[in-house]
Structures are given as C-alpha cells and as structure tokens.
Coordinates of C-alpha atoms in Angstrom, one line a residue:
X1 CA -18.1 1.9 -3.2
X2 CA -15.7 4.9 -2.7
X3 CA -18.0 7.7 -3.9
X4 CA -15.2 8.9 -6.2
X5 CA -15.7 10.4 -9.6
X6 CA -13.1 8.3 -11.5
X7 CA -11.8 4.8 -11.1
X8 CA -9.4 3.4 -13.7
X9 CA -8.6 -0.4 -13.5
X10 CA -5.0 -1.5 -14.2
X11 CA -3.2 -4.8 -14.3
X12 CA -1.3 -4.1 -11.1
X13 CA -0.8 -1.5 -8.4
X14 CA 2.7 -1.0 -9.8
X15 CA 1.1 0.1 -13.0
X16 CA -1.3 2.3 -11.1
X17 CA 1.5 4.1 -9.3
X18 CA 3.5 4.5 -12.5
X19 CA 0.5 6.1 -14.2
X20 CA -0.5 8.3 -11.3
X21 CA 3.0 9.8 -11.2
X22 CA 3.0 10.1 -15.0
X23 CA -0.3 12.0 -14.8
X24 CA 1.1 14.7 -12.5
X25 CA 4.1 15.1 -14.9
X26 CA 6.8 13.6 -12.6
X27 CA 10.0 13.7 -14.5
X28 CA 13.8 14.1 -14.3
X29 CA 14.8 16.6 -11.6
X30 CA 11.6 16.1 -9.6
X31 CA 11.6 14.7 -6.1
X32 CA 8.8 12.5 -4.6
X33 CA 8.8 12.0 -0.8
X34 CA 7.8 8.5 0.2
X35 CA 8.4 5.8 2.7
X36 CA 11.2 3.3 2.6
X37 CA 9.2 0.7 4.6
X38 CA 7.2 -0.5 1.6
X39 CA 7.3 -2.9 -1.3
X40 CA 9.8 -1.8 -3.9
X41 CA 7.1 -0.9 -6.5
X42 CA 6.4 2.3 -4.6
X43 CA 9.9 3.6 -5.1
X44 CA 10.4 2.0 -8.5
X45 CA 7.3 3.8 -9.9
X46 CA 9.1 7.1 -9.0
X47 CA 12.4 6.0 -10.6
X48 CA 10.6 4.7 -13.8
X49 CA 9.1 8.2 -14.3
X50 CA 12.6 9.7 -14.1
X51 CA 12.1 11.3 -10.7
X52 CA 14.0 10.8 -7.5
X53 CA 12.6 9.0 -4.4
X54 CA 13.3 10.9 -1.2
X55 CA 12.7 8.7 1.8
X56 CA 11.1 10.1 5.0
X57 CA 11.1 8.2 8.3
X58 CA 8.1 6.5 9.8
X59 CA 6.0 6.6 12.9
X60 CA 7.3 3.8 15.3
X61 CA 3.7 2.8 16.2
X62 CA 2.0 2.7 12.8
X63 CA 5.0 2.3 10.5
X64 CA 3.4 5.0 8.4
X65 CA 5.3 8.0 7.0
X66 CA 5.9 10.7 9.6
X67 CA 4.4 14.1 8.5
X68 CA 7.0 16.0 10.5
X69 CA 9.9 14.3 8.7
X70 CA 8.0 14.7 5.4
X71 CA 7.9 18.5 5.8
X72 CA 11.6 18.5 6.7
X73 CA 12.4 16.8 3.4
X74 CA 10.6 19.2 1.1
X75 CA 12.8 21.2 -1.3
X76 CA 12.0 23.4 -4.4
X77 CA 12.2 20.2 -6.4
X78 CA 9.5 18.3 -4.5
X79 CA 6.7 17.4 -6.8
X80 CA 4.5 15.2 -4.5
X81 CA 4.2 13.1 -1.4
X82 CA 3.5 9.4 -2.0
X83 CA 2.1 8.1 1.3
X84 CA 1.9 4.3 2.0
X85 CA -0.9 3.0 4.3
X86 CA 1.3 0.3 5.9
X87 CA -0.6 -2.9 6.7
X88 CA -3.9 -1.2 6.1
X89 CA -3.5 1.5 8.8
X90 CA -4.3 4.8 7.2
X91 CA -1.7 7.5 7.3
X92 CA -2.2 10.9 8.9
X93 CA -4.0 12.2 5.8
X94 CA -5.2 15.5 7.2
X95 CA -1.7 16.5 8.2
X96 CA -0.2 15.3 4.9
X97 CA -2.7 17.2 2.9
X98 CA -2.1 20.4 4.9
X99 CA 1.6 20.0 4.1
X100 CA 0.9 19.5 0.4
X101 CA -1.3 22.6 0.2
X102 CA 1.1 24.7 2.2
X103 CA 3.9 23.8 -0.2
X104 CA 1.8 23.7 -3.4
X105 CA 2.6 20.0 -4.1
X106 CA 0.4 17.0 -4.7
X107 CA -0.5 14.1 -2.4
X108 CA -0.9 10.5 -3.8
X109 CA -1.4 7.5 -1.6
X110 CA -0.4 3.9 -2.1
X111 CA -3.3 2.0 -0.7
X112 CA -2.1 -1.5 -1.8
X113 CA -2.9 -2.7 1.8
X114 CA -5.8 -0.4 2.6
X115 CA -8.8 -1.4 0.5
X116 CA -11.8 -0.8 2.8
X117 CA -9.8 1.2 5.3
X118 CA -11.2 4.5 6.6
X119 CA -9.8 7.8 7.9
X120 CA -12.0 10.0 10.0
X121 CA -15.1 8.4 8.7
X122 CA -14.1 8.6 5.0
X123 CA -12.9 5.7 2.9
X124 CA -9.4 5.7 1.7
X125 CA -9.6 6.4 -2.1
X126 CA -12.7 8.6 -1.9
X127 CA -11.0 11.4 -3.9
X128 CA -11.1 13.9 -1.0
X129 CA -8.3 12.7 1.2
X130 CA -5.6 12.9 -1.6
X131 CA -5.3 13.8 -5.2
X132 CA -5.0 10.2 -6.3
X133 CA -5.1 6.8 -4.6
X134 CA -3.6 3.5 -6.0
X135 CA -4.9 0.1 -5.0
X136 CA -3.6 -3.5 -5.4
X137 CA -5.9 -6.4 -6.2
X138 CA -3.1 -9.0 -6.1
X139 CA -4.0 -12.5 -5.0
X140 CA -3.1 -11.9 -1.3
X141 CA -4.8 -8.5 -1.0
X142 CA -8.0 -7.7 0.9
X143 CA -9.8 -7.4 -2.5
X144 CA -8.4 -9.7 -5.1
X145 CA -8.9 -10.0 -8.8
X146 CA -6.1 -12.6 -9.0
X147 CA -4.0 -9.7 -10.0
X148 CA -4.7 -6.1 -10.8
X149 CA -4.9 -2.6 -9.5
X150 CA -6.7 0.7 -9.8
X151 CA -6.3 4.5 -9.6
X152 CA -9.1 6.5 -8.0
X153 CA -9.4 10.3 -8.3
X154 CA -11.8 13.3 -8.5
X155 CA -9.5 15.1 -10.9
X156 CA -10.8 14.8 -14.5
X157 CA -7.5 15.7 -16.2
X158 CA -5.6 13.1 -14.2
X159 CA -8.2 10.5 -15.0
X160 CA -8.2 11.3 -18.8
X161 CA -4.4 11.0 -19.0
X162 CA -4.3 7.8 -16.9
X163 CA -7.1 6.2 -19.1
X164 CA -5.2 7.1 -22.2
X165 CA -1.7 6.0 -21.0
X166 CA -3.3 2.8 -19.6
X167 CA -4.1 1.7 -23.1
X168 CA -1.0 2.4 -25.2
X169 CA -1.8 6.1 -25.8
X170 CA -5.1 5.5 -27.7
X171 CA -7.5 8.5 -27.4
X172 CA -10.6 6.3 -27.5
X173 CA -10.8 2.9 -25.7
X174 CA -12.7 -0.1 -27.2
X175 CA -15.9 0.6 -25.2
X176 CA -16.1 4.2 -26.5
X177 CA -15.5 3.0 -30.1
X178 CA -18.3 0.3 -29.7
X179 CA -20.8 2.2 -27.7
X180 CA -22.7 3.5 -30.7
X181 CA -21.7 0.9 -33.3
X182 CA -18.1 -0.2 -34.0
X183 CA -15.7 2.5 -35.2
X184 CA -12.1 2.0 -36.1
X185 CA -11.6 5.8 -36.0
X186 CA -9.1 6.4 -33.2
X187 CA -5.8 8.1 -32.8
X188 CA -2.6 7.2 -30.9
X189 CA -1.5 10.5 -29.5
X190 CA 1.6 9.4 -27.5
X191 CA 3.5 6.4 -26.4
X192 CA 1.5 4.7 -23.6
X193 CA 1.5 1.3 -21.8
X194 CA -0.5 -1.9 -21.9
X195 CA -1.5 -1.6 -18.3
X196 CA -5.3 -2.0 -18.5
X197 CA -7.1 -4.8 -16.6
X198 CA -8.7 -7.6 -18.6
X199 CA -12.3 -8.6 -18.4
X200 CA -11.7 -11.9 -16.5
X201 CA -9.9 -10.1 -13.7
X202 CA -12.6 -7.5 -13.6
X203 CA -15.4 -10.0 -13.4
X204 CA -13.7 -11.7 -10.4
X205 CA -13.3 -8.2 -8.8
X206 CA -17.0 -7.4 -9.1
X207 CA -17.9 -10.5 -7.1
X208 CA -15.1 -10.0 -4.6
X209 CA -16.1 -6.3 -4.0
X210 CA -19.5 -7.5 -2.7
X211 CA -17.6 -9.6 -0.1
X212 CA -15.0 -6.9 0.9
X213 CA -16.7 -5.6 4.0
X214 CA -17.4 -9.0 5.4
X215 CA -13.9 -10.2 4.7
X216 CA -12.4 -7.1 6.3
X217 CA -14.6 -7.6 9.4
X218 CA -13.4 -11.2 9.7
X219 CA -9.8 -9.9 9.6
X220 CA -10.6 -7.5 12.5
X221 CA -12.1 -10.4 14.5
X222 CA -8.9 -12.4 14.1
X223 CA -6.8 -9.4 15.1
X224 CA -8.9 -8.9 18.2
X225 CA -8.3 -12.5 19.1
X226 CA -4.6 -12.3 18.6
X227 CA -4.4 -9.1 20.6
X228 CA -6.3 -10.6 23.5
X229 CA -4.2 -13.8 23.5
X230 CA -0.8 -12.0 23.2
X231 CA -1.5 -9.1 25.6
X232 CA 0.4 -10.6 28.5
X233 CA 3.6 -11.6 26.6
X234 CA 6.1 -9.1 27.7
X235 CA 8.5 -9.9 24.9
X236 CA 6.0 -9.0 22.2
X237 CA 4.2 -5.9 21.1
X238 CA 0.8 -6.1 19.3
X239 CA -0.1 -3.5 16.6
X240 CA -1.6 -0.2 17.7
X241 CA -4.1 2.0 16.0
X242 CA -3.6 5.8 16.0
X243 CA -6.1 8.5 15.3
X244 CA -9.7 8.2 14.0
X245 CA -9.1 5.3 11.6
X246 CA -10.6 2.0 10.6
X247 CA -7.8 -0.4 9.8
X248 CA -8.3 -2.9 6.9
X249 CA -5.7 -5.1 8.5
X250 CA -4.0 -6.4 5.4
X251 CA -1.6 -8.1 7.7
X252 CA -1.0 -8.6 11.4
X253 CA 2.4 -7.3 12.5
X254 CA 4.0 -7.9 15.9
X255 CA 7.2 -6.5 17.3
X256 CA 9.5 -9.0 18.9
X257 CA 11.8 -7.7 21.6
X258 CA 15.4 -8.6 22.7
X259 CA 16.5 -9.5 19.1
X260 CA 14.5 -12.7 19.0
X261 CA 12.5 -11.9 15.8
X262 CA 14.5 -14.4 13.6
X263 CA 14.4 -17.1 16.3
X264 CA 10.6 -16.8 16.5
X265 CA 10.4 -17.0 12.8
X266 CA 12.4 -20.2 12.8
X267 CA 10.3 -21.6 15.7
X268 CA 7.1 -21.0 13.8
X269 CA 8.6 -22.4 10.6
X270 CA 9.4 -25.7 12.4
X271 CA 5.7 -25.8 13.4
X272 CA 4.8 -25.2 9.7
X273 CA 3.3 -21.8 10.5
X274 CA 4.3 -19.1 8.0
X275 CA 5.6 -15.8 9.1
X276 CA 7.3 -13.0 7.2
X277 CA 9.0 -9.6 7.4
X278 CA 7.6 -6.5 5.7
X279 CA 9.7 -4.7 4.8
X280 CA 13.5 -4.5 4.4
X281 CA 13.9 -0.7 3.7
X282 CA 13.9 0.0 0.0
X283 CA 17.2 1.9 0.0
X284 CA 19.0 -1.2 1.4
X285 CA 18.4 -3.2 -1.7
X286 CA 21.4 -3.6 -4.1
X287 CA 19.8 -1.6 -7.0
X288 CA 19.5 1.5 -4.7
X289 CA 22.8 0.9 -2.8
X290 CA 24.5 1.2 -6.2
X291 CA 23.7 4.9 -6.1
X292 CA 25.9 6.8 -3.6
X293 CA 23.0 9.0 -2.6
X294 CA 21.1 6.0 -1.1
X295 CA 24.2 4.5 0.5
X296 CA 24.3 7.7 2.7
X297 CA 20.7 7.4 4.0
X298 CA 20.0 6.3 7.5
X299 CA 16.4 6.6 8.8
X300 CA 16.6 5.8 12.5
X301 CA 13.0 4.6 13.2
X302 CA 12.7 2.7 9.9
X303 CA 16.0 0.8 10.5
X304 CA 15.1 0.0 14.0
X305 CA 11.5 -1.3 13.5
X306 CA 12.2 -3.5 10.5
X307 CA 14.6 -5.6 12.4
X308 CA 12.0 -6.4 15.1
X309 CA 8.8 -6.8 13.1
X310 CA 7.2 -10.1 12.1
X311 CA 3.9 -10.8 10.3
X312 CA 1.7 -13.6 11.5
X313 CA -0.9 -15.4 9.3
X314 CA -4.1 -13.3 8.7
X315 CA -6.7 -14.0 6.1
X316 CA -10.5 -14.3 6.2
X317 CA -10.7 -18.1 5.6
X318 CA -8.6 -18.9 8.7
X319 CA -10.4 -21.6 10.7
X320 CA -10.6 -21.6 14.5
X321 CA -8.0 -24.5 14.4
X322 CA -5.7 -22.3 12.2
X323 CA -6.0 -19.4 14.7
X324 CA -5.3 -21.7 17.7
X325 CA -2.3 -23.1 16.0
X326 CA -0.8 -19.6 15.5
X327 CA -1.6 -18.5 19.0
X328 CA -0.2 -21.7 20.6
X329 CA 2.9 -21.5 18.4
X330 CA 3.7 -18.0 19.5
X331 CA 2.9 -18.7 23.2
X332 CA 5.1 -21.8 23.3
X333 CA 8.1 -19.9 22.0
X334 CA 10.9 -20.0 24.6
X335 CA 12.4 -16.6 24.9

C-alpha cells in the first residue's frame, strides 16, 4: 500500500514510537524536537528512551509543527525531529527533511492520525518523506486492528533492529524458525520488548486495509458537508488545508471564538452529541510540570489554539441523520 521496503507491525503506536527512537540510538543526553500538541505517547516515547523532548511551536492553521521554530530549537545535542501529522493533515515534510539533512539529524513522523494521507502526491509512510513513520491502528483510527501500530522505513538496519527489539531481543522470529521446518535454534542478543502484533489483530487489519481508501473518502465527504454548513458562522473557524496535501481527516477540528469553546461543548453534551479537545499541551501535564525545565516553557501559538479548538464527531459510519444532528446542534448554539 505504501510502497515501502519494510513494515513492522507492533501492538500500539506507542510501541512503534519507542522502537523507532531506540533504533536510531536515542539515549540520555540526546534531544528530540517534537510537538506539544499531541497525545502524550509521542513525548513519553522520547523520555522512555532516556532522551529529552524539546517542544517546538505549531502552525496556527494546521496545528502541525512549525519548521521555522524547529530549526531554532536545534542544538549540538539534537538527535532527531519527531513530527506529528495533527488530525491527518501532513506536516511540511520537504522543509523538515531539508532541515534534518542540513543539520545531519534524522526525521521520524508520528502518523497516528494520518493513515492514507498524502504529501505532494506521496503517501505518508512511503519511506521517502522521512527516515521512519509510526502508525496507530487503535479502535478509533482511520485503519483499525482493534489496537495496534506499525513502523515503516526504507532503512534496512533500522528495520532489523526494530524487528528484533519488537520480539524480546530474539534474533530469529517464529516465522523465520518455521519457514523451512521448525527450529529451536535462536539466540537472544539483548533485552527487548514484547511489542509485536498478534495474528488476530493482523487478520482484522488486512481486511480493514482494503476499506481504507473508501473510509477516508467518506470522511472527506462529511468534512465538506460540515465546512459548507458552517461557513457563514462568524464565531467559528473550519479547518484549513495548507500545501499540496491530501488530508486523511482523522478528526474534524473547529476553532470557537470569543472564549465560547467550553460553552459549545456543554451545549452539544446536553444534546447527547460528543465533542472533545485534542490536545492539552503535553508539558502542562503534572508528570512534565514536575520538571523545572518544562515549567518554564511557553509556546505562544500552542497555548492559544488549544484553548479554542473543539473536535466534532467524524467517522465513516455516520448516517445522514447523525450529520444533521451535529450540524443543527452547532447552528443552534446561542453565542
């Protein structure tokens, strides 16, 4: 599907991120530049490898990491950039890769939201736009295996290490040992993790993959409908696309003006319509605030946009009645 040389299935995107950073040798003293407007797994994967997350600010239109701020955060300790495709809108991959090459660092992307998304005609995860891409197949994602993840890469050495560490450090997986008759002859070369995907999840994923394009297209149809219906509401901003991209629209994010975000959330809740906020900046969580370094961080755009954003229901099985309920619920909100 991606046209990539290697794809290693894991039991979550968290595991995929952890393994990708392990594969590049991220360790104590290293810095990884990433976004704070993401699920905590992105930053946790850095910390769990012993490295330090350095948060760059985001673009106010896409909520993706801002390449200009990324370059300003690079130091001699920077090991990699970990870009997050927020909501399924691809990051500015060309600019980020140019920065990575200029500073001799690596580029990894967190595509938990971006399965099926495209950048300049190329699928996110194709092995050319970054050194490694990490996907989520959690129950709510565009492609679901109930739960799971994957790392894609064109780099053979990264793939070999991820494959080994994915299965407790064993140098031959079960398939390799059974391919030409069962063999118990294997070695454990280092302490690895039990991160591999099981066969039941994989079987679900193979079926879901055949539906991915159709499901993503349905998401885009619903987004177009929302955008059309909300375009004249002056207290609300619909999501924008920036650059030559194809958004997978993992979610539909609006911006609510005049400090009315929470009120709209409560209004919709009373109508039994779910809405949510993605995300509270990672460094504002207690586990990061306990570190004086993170208490001193202030990313102006990140802190401004997260207080106004709200996610509305978006999934391929939404009926016309479901869509109408959401549209009418938003339109009937008294500002």
